[in-house]
Coordinates of C-alpha atoms and ligand atoms in Angstrom, one line a residue:
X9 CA -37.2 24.0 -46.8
X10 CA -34.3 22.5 -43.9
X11 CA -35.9 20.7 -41.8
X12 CA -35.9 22.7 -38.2
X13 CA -33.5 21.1 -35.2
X14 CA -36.1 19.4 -33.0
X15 CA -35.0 18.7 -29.4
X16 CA -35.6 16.0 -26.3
X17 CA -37.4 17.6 -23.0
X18 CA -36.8 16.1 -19.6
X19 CA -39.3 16.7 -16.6
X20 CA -37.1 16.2 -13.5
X21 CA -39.6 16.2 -10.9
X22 CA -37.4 16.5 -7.9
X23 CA -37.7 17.1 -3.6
X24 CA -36.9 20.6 -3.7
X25 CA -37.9 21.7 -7.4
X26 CA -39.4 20.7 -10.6
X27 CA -37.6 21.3 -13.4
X28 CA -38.2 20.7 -17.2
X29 CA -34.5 20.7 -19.4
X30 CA -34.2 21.4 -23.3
X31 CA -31.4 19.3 -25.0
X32 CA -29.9 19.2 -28.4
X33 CA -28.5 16.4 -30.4
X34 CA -25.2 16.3 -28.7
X35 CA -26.5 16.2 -25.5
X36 CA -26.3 20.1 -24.3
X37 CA -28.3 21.7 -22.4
X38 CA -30.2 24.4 -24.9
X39 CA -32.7 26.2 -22.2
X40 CA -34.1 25.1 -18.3
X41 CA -37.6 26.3 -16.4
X42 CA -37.8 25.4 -12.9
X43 CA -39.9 26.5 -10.2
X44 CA -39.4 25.0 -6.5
X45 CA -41.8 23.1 -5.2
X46 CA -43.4 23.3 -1.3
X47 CA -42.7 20.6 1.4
X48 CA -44.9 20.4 4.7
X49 CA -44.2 19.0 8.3
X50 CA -47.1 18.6 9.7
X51 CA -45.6 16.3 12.7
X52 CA -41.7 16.0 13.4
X53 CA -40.3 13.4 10.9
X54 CA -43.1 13.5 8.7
X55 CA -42.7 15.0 5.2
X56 CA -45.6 15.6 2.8
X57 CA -46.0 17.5 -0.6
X58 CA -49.0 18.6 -2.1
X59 CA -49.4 16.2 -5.2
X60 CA -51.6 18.5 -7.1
X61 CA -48.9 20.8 -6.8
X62 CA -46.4 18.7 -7.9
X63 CA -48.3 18.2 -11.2
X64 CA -49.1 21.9 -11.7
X65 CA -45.6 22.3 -11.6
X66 CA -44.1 20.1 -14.2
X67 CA -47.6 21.4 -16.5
X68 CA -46.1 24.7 -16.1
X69 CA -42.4 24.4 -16.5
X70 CA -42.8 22.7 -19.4
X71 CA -45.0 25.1 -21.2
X72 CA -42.9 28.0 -20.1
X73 CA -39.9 25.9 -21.5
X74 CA -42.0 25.6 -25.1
X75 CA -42.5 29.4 -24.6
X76 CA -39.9 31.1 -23.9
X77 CA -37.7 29.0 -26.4
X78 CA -40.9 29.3 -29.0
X79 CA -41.2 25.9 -29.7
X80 CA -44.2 24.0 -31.0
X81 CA -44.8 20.8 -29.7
X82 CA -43.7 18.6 -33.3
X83 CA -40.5 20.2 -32.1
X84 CA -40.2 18.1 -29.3
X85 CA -39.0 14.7 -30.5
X86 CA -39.8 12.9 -26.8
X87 CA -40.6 13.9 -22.8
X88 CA -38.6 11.9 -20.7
X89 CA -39.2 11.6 -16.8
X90 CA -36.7 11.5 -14.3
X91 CA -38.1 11.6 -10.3
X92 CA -37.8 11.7 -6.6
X93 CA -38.3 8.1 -5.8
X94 CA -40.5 6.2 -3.0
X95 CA -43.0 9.5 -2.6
X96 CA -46.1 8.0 -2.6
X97 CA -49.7 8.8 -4.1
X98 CA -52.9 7.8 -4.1
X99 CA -55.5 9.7 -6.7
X100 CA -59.3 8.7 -7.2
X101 CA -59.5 7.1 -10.8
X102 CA -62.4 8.4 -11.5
X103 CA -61.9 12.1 -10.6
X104 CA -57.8 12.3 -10.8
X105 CA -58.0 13.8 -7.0
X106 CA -55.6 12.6 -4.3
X107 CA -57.1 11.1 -1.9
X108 CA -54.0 12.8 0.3
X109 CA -50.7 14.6 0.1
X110 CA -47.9 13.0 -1.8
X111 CA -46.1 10.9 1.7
X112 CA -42.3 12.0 1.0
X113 CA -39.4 9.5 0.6
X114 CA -38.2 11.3 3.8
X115 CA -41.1 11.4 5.4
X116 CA -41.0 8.7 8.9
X117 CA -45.0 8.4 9.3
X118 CA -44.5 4.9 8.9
X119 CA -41.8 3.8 11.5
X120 CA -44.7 2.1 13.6
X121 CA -45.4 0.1 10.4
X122 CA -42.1 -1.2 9.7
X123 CA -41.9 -1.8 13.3
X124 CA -44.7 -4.7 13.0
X125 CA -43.7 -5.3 9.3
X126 CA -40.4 -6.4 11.3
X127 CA -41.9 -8.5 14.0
X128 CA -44.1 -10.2 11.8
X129 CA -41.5 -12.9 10.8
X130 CA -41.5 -11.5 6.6
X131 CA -38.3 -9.4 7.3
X132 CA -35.8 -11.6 5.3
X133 CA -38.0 -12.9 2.7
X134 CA -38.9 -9.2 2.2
X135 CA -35.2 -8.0 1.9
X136 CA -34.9 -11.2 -0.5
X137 CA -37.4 -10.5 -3.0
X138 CA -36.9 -6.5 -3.1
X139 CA -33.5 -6.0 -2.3
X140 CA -34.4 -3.5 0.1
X141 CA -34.8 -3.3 4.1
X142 CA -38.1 -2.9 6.1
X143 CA -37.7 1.3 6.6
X144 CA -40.3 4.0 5.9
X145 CA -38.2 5.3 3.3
X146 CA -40.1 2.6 0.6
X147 CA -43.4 3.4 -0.5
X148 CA -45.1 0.2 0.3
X149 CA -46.0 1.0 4.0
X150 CA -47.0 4.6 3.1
X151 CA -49.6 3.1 0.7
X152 CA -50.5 1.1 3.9
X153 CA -50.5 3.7 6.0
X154 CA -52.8 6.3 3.5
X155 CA -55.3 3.4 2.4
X156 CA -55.6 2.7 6.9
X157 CA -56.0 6.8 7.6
X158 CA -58.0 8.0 5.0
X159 CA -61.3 7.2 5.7
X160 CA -63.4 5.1 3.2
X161 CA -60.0 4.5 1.4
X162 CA -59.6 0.6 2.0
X163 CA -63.2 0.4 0.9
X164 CA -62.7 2.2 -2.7
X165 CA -59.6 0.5 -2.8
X166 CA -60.8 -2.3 -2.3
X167 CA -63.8 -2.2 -5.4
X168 CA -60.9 -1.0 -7.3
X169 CA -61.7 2.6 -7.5
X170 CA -58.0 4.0 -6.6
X171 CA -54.8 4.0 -8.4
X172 CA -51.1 4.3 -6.6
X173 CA -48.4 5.4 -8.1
X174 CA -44.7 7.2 -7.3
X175 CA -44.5 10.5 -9.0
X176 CA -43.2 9.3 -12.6
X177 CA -46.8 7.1 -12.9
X178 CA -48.7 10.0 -11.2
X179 CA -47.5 12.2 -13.7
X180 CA -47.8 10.5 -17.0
X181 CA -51.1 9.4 -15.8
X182 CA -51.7 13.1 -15.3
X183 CA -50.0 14.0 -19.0
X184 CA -51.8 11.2 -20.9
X185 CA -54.9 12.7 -19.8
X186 CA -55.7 9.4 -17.2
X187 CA -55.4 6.9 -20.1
X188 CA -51.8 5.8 -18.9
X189 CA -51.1 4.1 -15.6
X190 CA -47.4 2.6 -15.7
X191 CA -44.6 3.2 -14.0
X192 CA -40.8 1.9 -14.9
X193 CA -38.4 -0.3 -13.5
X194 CA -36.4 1.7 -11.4
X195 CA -39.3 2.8 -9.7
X196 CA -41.2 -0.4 -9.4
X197 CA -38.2 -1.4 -7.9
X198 CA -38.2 1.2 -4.6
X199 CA -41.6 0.3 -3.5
X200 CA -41.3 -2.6 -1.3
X201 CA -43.7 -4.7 -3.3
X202 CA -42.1 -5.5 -6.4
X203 CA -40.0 -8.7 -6.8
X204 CA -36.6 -7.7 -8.5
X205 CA -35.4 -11.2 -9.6
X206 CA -38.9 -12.2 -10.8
X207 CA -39.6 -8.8 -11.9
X208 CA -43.6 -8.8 -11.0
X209 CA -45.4 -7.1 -8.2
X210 CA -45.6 -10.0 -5.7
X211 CA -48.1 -11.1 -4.1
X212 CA -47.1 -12.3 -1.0
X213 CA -45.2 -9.2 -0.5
X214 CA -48.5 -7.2 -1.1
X215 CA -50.9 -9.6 1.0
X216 CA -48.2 -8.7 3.9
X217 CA -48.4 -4.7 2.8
X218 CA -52.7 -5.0 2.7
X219 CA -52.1 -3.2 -0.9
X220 CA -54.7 -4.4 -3.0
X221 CA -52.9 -5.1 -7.4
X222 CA -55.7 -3.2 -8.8
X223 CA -54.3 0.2 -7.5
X224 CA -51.0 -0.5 -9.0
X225 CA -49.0 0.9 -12.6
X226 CA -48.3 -1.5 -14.8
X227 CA -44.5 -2.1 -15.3
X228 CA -42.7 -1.3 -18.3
X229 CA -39.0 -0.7 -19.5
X230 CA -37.2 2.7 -18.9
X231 CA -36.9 3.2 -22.3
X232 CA -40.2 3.2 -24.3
X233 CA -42.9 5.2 -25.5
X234 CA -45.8 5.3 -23.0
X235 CA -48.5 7.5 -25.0
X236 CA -48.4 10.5 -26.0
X237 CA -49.2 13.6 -23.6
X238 CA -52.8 14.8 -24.4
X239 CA -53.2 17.3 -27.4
X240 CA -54.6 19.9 -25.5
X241 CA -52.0 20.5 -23.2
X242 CA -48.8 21.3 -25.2
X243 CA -50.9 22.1 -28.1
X244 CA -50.3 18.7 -29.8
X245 CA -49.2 15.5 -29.0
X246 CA -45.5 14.7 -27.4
X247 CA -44.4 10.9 -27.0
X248 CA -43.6 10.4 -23.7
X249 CA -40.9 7.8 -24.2
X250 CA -38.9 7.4 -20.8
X251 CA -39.0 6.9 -17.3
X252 CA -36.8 6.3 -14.3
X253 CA -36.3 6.8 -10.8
X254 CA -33.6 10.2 -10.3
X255 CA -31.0 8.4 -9.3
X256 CA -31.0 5.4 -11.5
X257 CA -31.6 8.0 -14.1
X258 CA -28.3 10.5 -13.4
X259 CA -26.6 6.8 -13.1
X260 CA -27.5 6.8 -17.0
X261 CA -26.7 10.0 -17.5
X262 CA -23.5 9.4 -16.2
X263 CA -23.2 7.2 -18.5
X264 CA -22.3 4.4 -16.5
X265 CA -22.5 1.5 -18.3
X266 CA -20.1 -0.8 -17.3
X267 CA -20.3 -3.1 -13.9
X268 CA -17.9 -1.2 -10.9
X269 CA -18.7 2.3 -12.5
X270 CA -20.5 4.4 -9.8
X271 CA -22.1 7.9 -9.5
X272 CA -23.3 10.0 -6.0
X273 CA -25.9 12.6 -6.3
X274 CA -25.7 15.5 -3.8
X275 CA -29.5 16.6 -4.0
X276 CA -31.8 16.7 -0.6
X277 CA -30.0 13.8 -0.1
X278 CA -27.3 11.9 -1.2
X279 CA -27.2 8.5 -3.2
X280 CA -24.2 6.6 -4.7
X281 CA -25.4 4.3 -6.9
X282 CA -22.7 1.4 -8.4
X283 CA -23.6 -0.6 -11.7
X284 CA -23.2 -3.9 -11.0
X285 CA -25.0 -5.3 -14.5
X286 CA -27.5 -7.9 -15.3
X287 CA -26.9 -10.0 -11.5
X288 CA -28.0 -8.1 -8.4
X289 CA -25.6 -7.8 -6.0
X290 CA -27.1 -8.8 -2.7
X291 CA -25.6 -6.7 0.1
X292 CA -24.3 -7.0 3.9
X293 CA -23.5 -3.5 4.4
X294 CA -26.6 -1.7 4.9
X295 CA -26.4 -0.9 1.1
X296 CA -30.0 -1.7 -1.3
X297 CA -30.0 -3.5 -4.3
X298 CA -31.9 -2.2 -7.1
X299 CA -32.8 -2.1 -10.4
X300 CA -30.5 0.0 -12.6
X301 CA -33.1 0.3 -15.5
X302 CA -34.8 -2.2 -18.0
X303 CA -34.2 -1.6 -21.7
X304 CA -34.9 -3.9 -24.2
X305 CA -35.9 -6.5 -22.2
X306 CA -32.9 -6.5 -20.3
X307 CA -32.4 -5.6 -16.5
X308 CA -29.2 -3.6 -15.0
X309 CA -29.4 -4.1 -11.0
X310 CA -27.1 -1.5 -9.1
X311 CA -26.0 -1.5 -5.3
X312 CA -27.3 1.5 -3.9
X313 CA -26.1 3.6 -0.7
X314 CA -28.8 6.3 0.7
X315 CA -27.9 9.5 2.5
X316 CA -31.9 11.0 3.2
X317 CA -30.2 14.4 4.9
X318 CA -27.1 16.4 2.3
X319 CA -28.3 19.5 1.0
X320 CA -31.0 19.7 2.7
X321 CA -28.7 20.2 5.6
X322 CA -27.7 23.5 4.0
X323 CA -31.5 24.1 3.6
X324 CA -31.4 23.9 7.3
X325 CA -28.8 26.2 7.6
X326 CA -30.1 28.8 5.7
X327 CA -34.1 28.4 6.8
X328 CA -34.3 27.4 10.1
X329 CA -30.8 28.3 11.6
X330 CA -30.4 31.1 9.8
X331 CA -27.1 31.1 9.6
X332 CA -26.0 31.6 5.9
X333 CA -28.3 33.7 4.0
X334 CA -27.8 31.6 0.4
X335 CA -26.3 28.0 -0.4
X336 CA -23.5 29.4 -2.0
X337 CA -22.5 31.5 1.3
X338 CA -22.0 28.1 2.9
X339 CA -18.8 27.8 0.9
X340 CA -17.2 31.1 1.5
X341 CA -17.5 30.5 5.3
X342 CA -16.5 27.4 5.4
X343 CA -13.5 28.4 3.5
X344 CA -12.8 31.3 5.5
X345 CA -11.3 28.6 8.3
X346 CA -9.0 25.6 8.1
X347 CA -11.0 23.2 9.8
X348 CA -14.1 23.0 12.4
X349 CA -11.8 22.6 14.8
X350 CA -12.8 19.4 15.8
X351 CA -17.0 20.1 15.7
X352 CA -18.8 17.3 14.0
X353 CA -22.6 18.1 12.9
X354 CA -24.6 14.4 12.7
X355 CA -27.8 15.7 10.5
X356 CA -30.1 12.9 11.3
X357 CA -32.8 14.5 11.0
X358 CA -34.6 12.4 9.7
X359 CA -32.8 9.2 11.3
X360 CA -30.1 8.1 9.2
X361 CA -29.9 5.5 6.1
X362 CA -27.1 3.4 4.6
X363 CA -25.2 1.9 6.6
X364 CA -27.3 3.0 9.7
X365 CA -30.7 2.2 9.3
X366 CA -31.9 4.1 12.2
X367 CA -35.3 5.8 11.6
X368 CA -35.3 7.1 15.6
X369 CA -31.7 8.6 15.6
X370 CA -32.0 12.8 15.7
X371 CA -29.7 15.4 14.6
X372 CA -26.6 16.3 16.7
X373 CA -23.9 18.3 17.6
X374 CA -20.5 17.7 19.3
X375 CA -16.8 18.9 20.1
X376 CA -18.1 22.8 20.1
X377 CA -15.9 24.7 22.6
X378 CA -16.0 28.7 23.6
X379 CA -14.2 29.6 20.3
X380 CA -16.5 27.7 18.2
X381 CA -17.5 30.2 15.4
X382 CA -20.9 29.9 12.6
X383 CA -17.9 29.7 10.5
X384 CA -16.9 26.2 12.1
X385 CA -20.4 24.7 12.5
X386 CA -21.3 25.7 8.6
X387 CA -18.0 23.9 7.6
X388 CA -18.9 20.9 10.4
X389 CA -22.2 20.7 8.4
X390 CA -21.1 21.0 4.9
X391 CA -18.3 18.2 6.0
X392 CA -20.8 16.1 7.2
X393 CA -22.1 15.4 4.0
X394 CA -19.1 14.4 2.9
X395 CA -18.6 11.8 5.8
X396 CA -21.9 10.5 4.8
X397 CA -20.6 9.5 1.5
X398 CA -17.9 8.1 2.9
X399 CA -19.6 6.0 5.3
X400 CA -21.3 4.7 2.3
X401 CA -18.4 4.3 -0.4
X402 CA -16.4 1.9 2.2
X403 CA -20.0 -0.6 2.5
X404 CA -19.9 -0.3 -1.4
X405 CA -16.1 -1.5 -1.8
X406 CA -17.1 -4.0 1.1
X407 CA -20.2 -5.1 -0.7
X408 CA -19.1 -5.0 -4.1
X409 CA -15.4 -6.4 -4.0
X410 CA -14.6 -3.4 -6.6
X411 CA -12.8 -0.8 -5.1
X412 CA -13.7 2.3 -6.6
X413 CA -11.2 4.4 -9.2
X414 CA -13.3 7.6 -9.5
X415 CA -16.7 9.3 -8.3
X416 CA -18.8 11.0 -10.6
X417 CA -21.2 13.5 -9.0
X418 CA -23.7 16.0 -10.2
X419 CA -26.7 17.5 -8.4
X420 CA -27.2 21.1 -6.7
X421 CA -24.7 20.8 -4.2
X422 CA -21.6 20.2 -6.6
X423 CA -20.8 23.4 -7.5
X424 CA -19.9 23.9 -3.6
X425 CA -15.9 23.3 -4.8
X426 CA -14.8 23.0 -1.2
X427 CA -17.7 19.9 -0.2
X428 CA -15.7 18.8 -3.6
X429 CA -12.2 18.8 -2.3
X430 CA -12.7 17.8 1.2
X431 CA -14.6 14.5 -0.7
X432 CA -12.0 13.2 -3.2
X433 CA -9.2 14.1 0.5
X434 CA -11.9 11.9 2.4
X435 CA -12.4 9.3 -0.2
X436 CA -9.0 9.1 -1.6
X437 CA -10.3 9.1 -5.4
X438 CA -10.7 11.6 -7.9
X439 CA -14.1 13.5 -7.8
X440 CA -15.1 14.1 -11.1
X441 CA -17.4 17.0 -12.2
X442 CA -19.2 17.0 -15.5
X443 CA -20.0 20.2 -17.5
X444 CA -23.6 18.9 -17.2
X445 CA -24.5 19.3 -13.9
X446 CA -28.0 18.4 -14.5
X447 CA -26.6 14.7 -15.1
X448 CA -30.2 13.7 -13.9
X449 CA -32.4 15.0 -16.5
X450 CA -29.8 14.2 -18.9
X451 CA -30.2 10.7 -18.1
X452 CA -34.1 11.0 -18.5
X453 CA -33.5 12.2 -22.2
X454 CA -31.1 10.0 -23.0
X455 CA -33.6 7.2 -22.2
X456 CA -36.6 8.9 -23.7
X457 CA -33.8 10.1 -26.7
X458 CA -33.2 6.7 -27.2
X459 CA -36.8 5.1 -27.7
X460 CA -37.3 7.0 -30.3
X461 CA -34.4 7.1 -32.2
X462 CA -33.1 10.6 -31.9
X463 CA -29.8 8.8 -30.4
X464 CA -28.7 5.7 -31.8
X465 CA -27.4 3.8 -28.7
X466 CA -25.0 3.9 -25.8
X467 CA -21.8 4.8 -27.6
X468 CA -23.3 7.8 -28.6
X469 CA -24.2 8.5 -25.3
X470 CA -20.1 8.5 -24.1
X471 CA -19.1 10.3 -26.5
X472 CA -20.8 13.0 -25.5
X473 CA -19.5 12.9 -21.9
X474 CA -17.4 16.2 -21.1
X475 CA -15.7 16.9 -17.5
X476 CA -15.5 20.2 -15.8
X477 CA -13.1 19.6 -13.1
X478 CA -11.6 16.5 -11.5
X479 CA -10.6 17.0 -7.5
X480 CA -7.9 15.2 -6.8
X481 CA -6.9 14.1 -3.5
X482 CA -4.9 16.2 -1.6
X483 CA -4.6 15.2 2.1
X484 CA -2.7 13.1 4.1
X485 CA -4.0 9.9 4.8
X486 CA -2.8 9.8 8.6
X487 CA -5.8 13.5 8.8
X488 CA -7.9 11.3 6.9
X489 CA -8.4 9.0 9.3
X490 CA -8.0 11.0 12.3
X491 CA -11.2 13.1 11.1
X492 CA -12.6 9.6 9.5
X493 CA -12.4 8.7 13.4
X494 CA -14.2 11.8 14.7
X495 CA -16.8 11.4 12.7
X496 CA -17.3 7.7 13.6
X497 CA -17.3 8.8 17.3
X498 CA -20.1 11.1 16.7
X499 CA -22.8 9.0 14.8
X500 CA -22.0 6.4 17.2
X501 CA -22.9 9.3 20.2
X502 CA -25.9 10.5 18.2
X503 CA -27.3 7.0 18.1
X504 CA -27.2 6.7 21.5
X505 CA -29.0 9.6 22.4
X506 CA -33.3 8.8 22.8
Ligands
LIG4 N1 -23.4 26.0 -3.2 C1 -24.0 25.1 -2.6 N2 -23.4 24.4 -1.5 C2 -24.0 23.4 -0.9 N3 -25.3 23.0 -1.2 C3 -25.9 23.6 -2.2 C4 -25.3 24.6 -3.0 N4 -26.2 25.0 -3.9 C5 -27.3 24.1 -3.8 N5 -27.1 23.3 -2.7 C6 -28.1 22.3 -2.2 O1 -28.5 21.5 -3.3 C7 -29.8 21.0 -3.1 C8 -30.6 21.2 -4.4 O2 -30.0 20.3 -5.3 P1 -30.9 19.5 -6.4 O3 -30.1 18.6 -7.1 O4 -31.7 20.6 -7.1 O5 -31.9 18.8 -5.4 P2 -33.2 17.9 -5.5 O6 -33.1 17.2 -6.9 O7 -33.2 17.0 -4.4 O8 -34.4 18.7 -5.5 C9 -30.4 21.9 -2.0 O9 -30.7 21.0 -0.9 C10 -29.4 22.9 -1.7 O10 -29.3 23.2 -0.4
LIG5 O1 -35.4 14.7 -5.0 P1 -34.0 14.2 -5.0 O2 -33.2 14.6 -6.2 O3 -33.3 14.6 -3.7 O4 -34.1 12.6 -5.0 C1 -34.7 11.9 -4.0 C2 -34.5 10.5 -4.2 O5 -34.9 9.9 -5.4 C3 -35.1 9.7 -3.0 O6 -34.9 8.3 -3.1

């Protein structure tokens, strides 16, 4: 009898979708379910999903996956977990129910928070030990802020009767049938509590956040196997052998190894992460450092630049504007004019991040005259993004002292070829754009891949790396910095505006 091809699954539990990935030996793609997920708004700035939801989802996408490809679960070799980061939940351990929505990355609920967190005298110590900045972005003062609104919380957190975790520990929690609470590196490592050189959650950092250690996961490497998901759901047991945080993940999938070798993800947001190996990096520039992954007992760190508002802008356009009727319209009118004719779109819309750090800032507008057309401010806003990255590439190459040679990307927004071009003119480096857009998940299974030997290590892991297209810079540098400029003029205008 020949033994039949048995395959890796990553869960890539993102903002805007979950998503469950099939791949083969050499890395491909075989078959994808996804299913978009829900966010609410129930108070400008504030972003919430419904947690429940977010597990139904990844239950479901990876049962239609088994399905439709009509596999059993001994076919599965490992699960690996790649997820939004910082989104924060709180679930009863005796029950498994939330005790409130899952508090989105993006979500601003905790600016007064941060506010006091600031004024309280802890802000350096705090940036010292996580590598972060005091912003609501990091889970650590949404925990704060859920345990102080919902009532009786602080009590049952208190007598140890709640468990926090970011969405990779809510969910293998959730798959191992409650008998798992851990959570990785990566994501330990974007909740404001954990210390990155000491690599423990810290408690001063946690008497400061009122976050009781009982609630938390216990940390473990990015590459390992967890448990097993319970029987009864995939109709036997599937190791659940890897975890890490999206971005550190697609960094992975990338397959950047080496210290200077950087990716940027154009999801809901944007995030350029750099590797800079087994010594943080600490950073001047408004840039995070941040655990790469853990494997073997052995930490990566990686600089990290945050952009919370990229596709999400062309969300915007198409939802609430309602000016393009799909994503992929946003290209053919922004390509159906030369330029925006000098209108910059600022889409702070949730304040901006690196090198900004401005919860307060709002979205903005300028330079629009009588002949300003849809056309122009679709361009101006898929530009924007763009800018964005650019804004965070130059504190990178500040930061680092490495000045970049190429930019992989991947995520959603990629396949928009012109956002593509108009990056490598802006940045002056090849964009480079793999034939595996779904770079995230990939780097999930690779991790979970590797823990249980269905790869053999990281060489394996390049070989497999394939390009699509590279985008080449094609603009003068004197434009470059005359539009560089415009856009400078603008975020400085839009933070100036209360
Ligand atoms: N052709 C396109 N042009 C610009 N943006 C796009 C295009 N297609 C998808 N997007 C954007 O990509 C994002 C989805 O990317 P994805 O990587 O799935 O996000 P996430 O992981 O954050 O859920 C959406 O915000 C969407 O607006
Ligand atoms: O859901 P995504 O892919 O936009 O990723 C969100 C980031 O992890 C937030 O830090």
């Amino acid at each position: 009898m020949t033994q039949q091809e048995t395959y890796i699954i990553a869960l890539d539990q993102g903002t805007t979708s979950t998503r469950a990935i099939l791949f083969d030996k050499e890395g491909a793609p075989r078959a994808v379910a996804q299913t978009a997920v829900d966010c609410t708004f129930p108070h400008p700035g504030w972003v919430e999903q419904d947690a429940g939801q977010l597990w139904e989802t990844s239950l479901q996408v990876i049962r239609e996956l088994l399905a439709t490809e009509e596999l059993t679960a001994d076919r599965i070799a490992a699960i690996g977990i790649s997820n939004q980061r910082e989104t924060s939940i709180i679930w009863d351990k005796a029950t498994g129910q939330p005790i409130y929505n899952a508090v989105v990355w993006q979500s601003r609920q905790t600016s007064g928070i941060c506010e006091a967190l600031k004024e309280s005298g802890h802000e350096l110590a705090i940036r010292e030990k996580t590598g972060l900045l005091i912003d609501p972005y990091f889970s650590g003062t949404k925990v704060k802020w859920m345990l102080n609104e919902v009532e009786g919380a602080r009590e049952k957190a208190a007598a140890g009767e709640l468990l926090f975790g970011t969405v990779d520990s809510w969910l293998i929690w959730k798959l191992t049938g409650g008998a798992v609470h851990v959570t990785d590196y990566s994501n330990a490592s974007r909740t404001l509590l954990y210390n990155i050189h000491e690599l423990k959650w810290d408690e001063e950092l946690l008497e400061w956040l009122d976050v009781p250690a009982s609630m938390l996961p216990e940390v473990r490497s990015s590459s390992e196997v967890y448990g097993t998901t319970e029987a009864s759901l995939f109709g036997g047991p599937i190791p659940l052998a890897g975890a890490a945080g999206d971005q550190q993940s697609a960094l992975f999938g990338h397959g950047c190894f080496e210290k200077g070798e950087a990716k940027n993800t154009y999801g809901t947001g944007c995030f350029m992460l750099m590797n800079t190996g087994a010594e943080p990096i600490r950073s001047e520039h408004g840039l995070l450092t941040t655990i790469a992954w853990g494997i073997d007992g052995q930490v990566e760190y990686a600089l990290e630049g945050s952009v919370f508002v990229a596709g999400s802008a062309v969300q915007w356009l198409r939802d609430s504007m309602e000016l393009i009727e799909t994503s992929e319209e946003s290209e053919r009118l922004a390509a159906s004019v030369d330029s925006t004719e000098g209108v910059y779109v600022v889409p702070a819309f949730v304040g901006l991040g690196t090198p900004y750090w401005d919860s307060d800032v709002r979205g903005a507008a300028f330079g629009m005259t009588r002949g300003t057309k849809r056309e122009h401010f679709v361009r101006a806003t898929l530009e924007s993004i763009a800018y964005q990255t650019k804004d965070v590439l130059d504190a990178m190459e500040q930061s680092a002292g490495i000045p970049l040679q190429s930019l992989c990307v991947d995520g959603g927004a990629i396949r928009n070829n012109l956002l593509m071009q108009f990056q490598s003119d802006l940045l002056e480096v090849p964009v480079e754009r793999p034939v595996v857009s779904e770079t995230t998940a990939l780097g999930a299974a690779y991790l979970a891949g590797l823990a249980v030997g269905y790869w053999q290590g990281r060489e394996e892991i390049l070989e497999q790396r394939r390009l699509d297209s590279v985008f080449e810079p094609a603009m003068a540098p004197e434009r470059v910095s005359e539009l560089y400029a415009g856009w400078q003029k603008a975020v400085k205008a839009a933070l100036v505006f209360r």
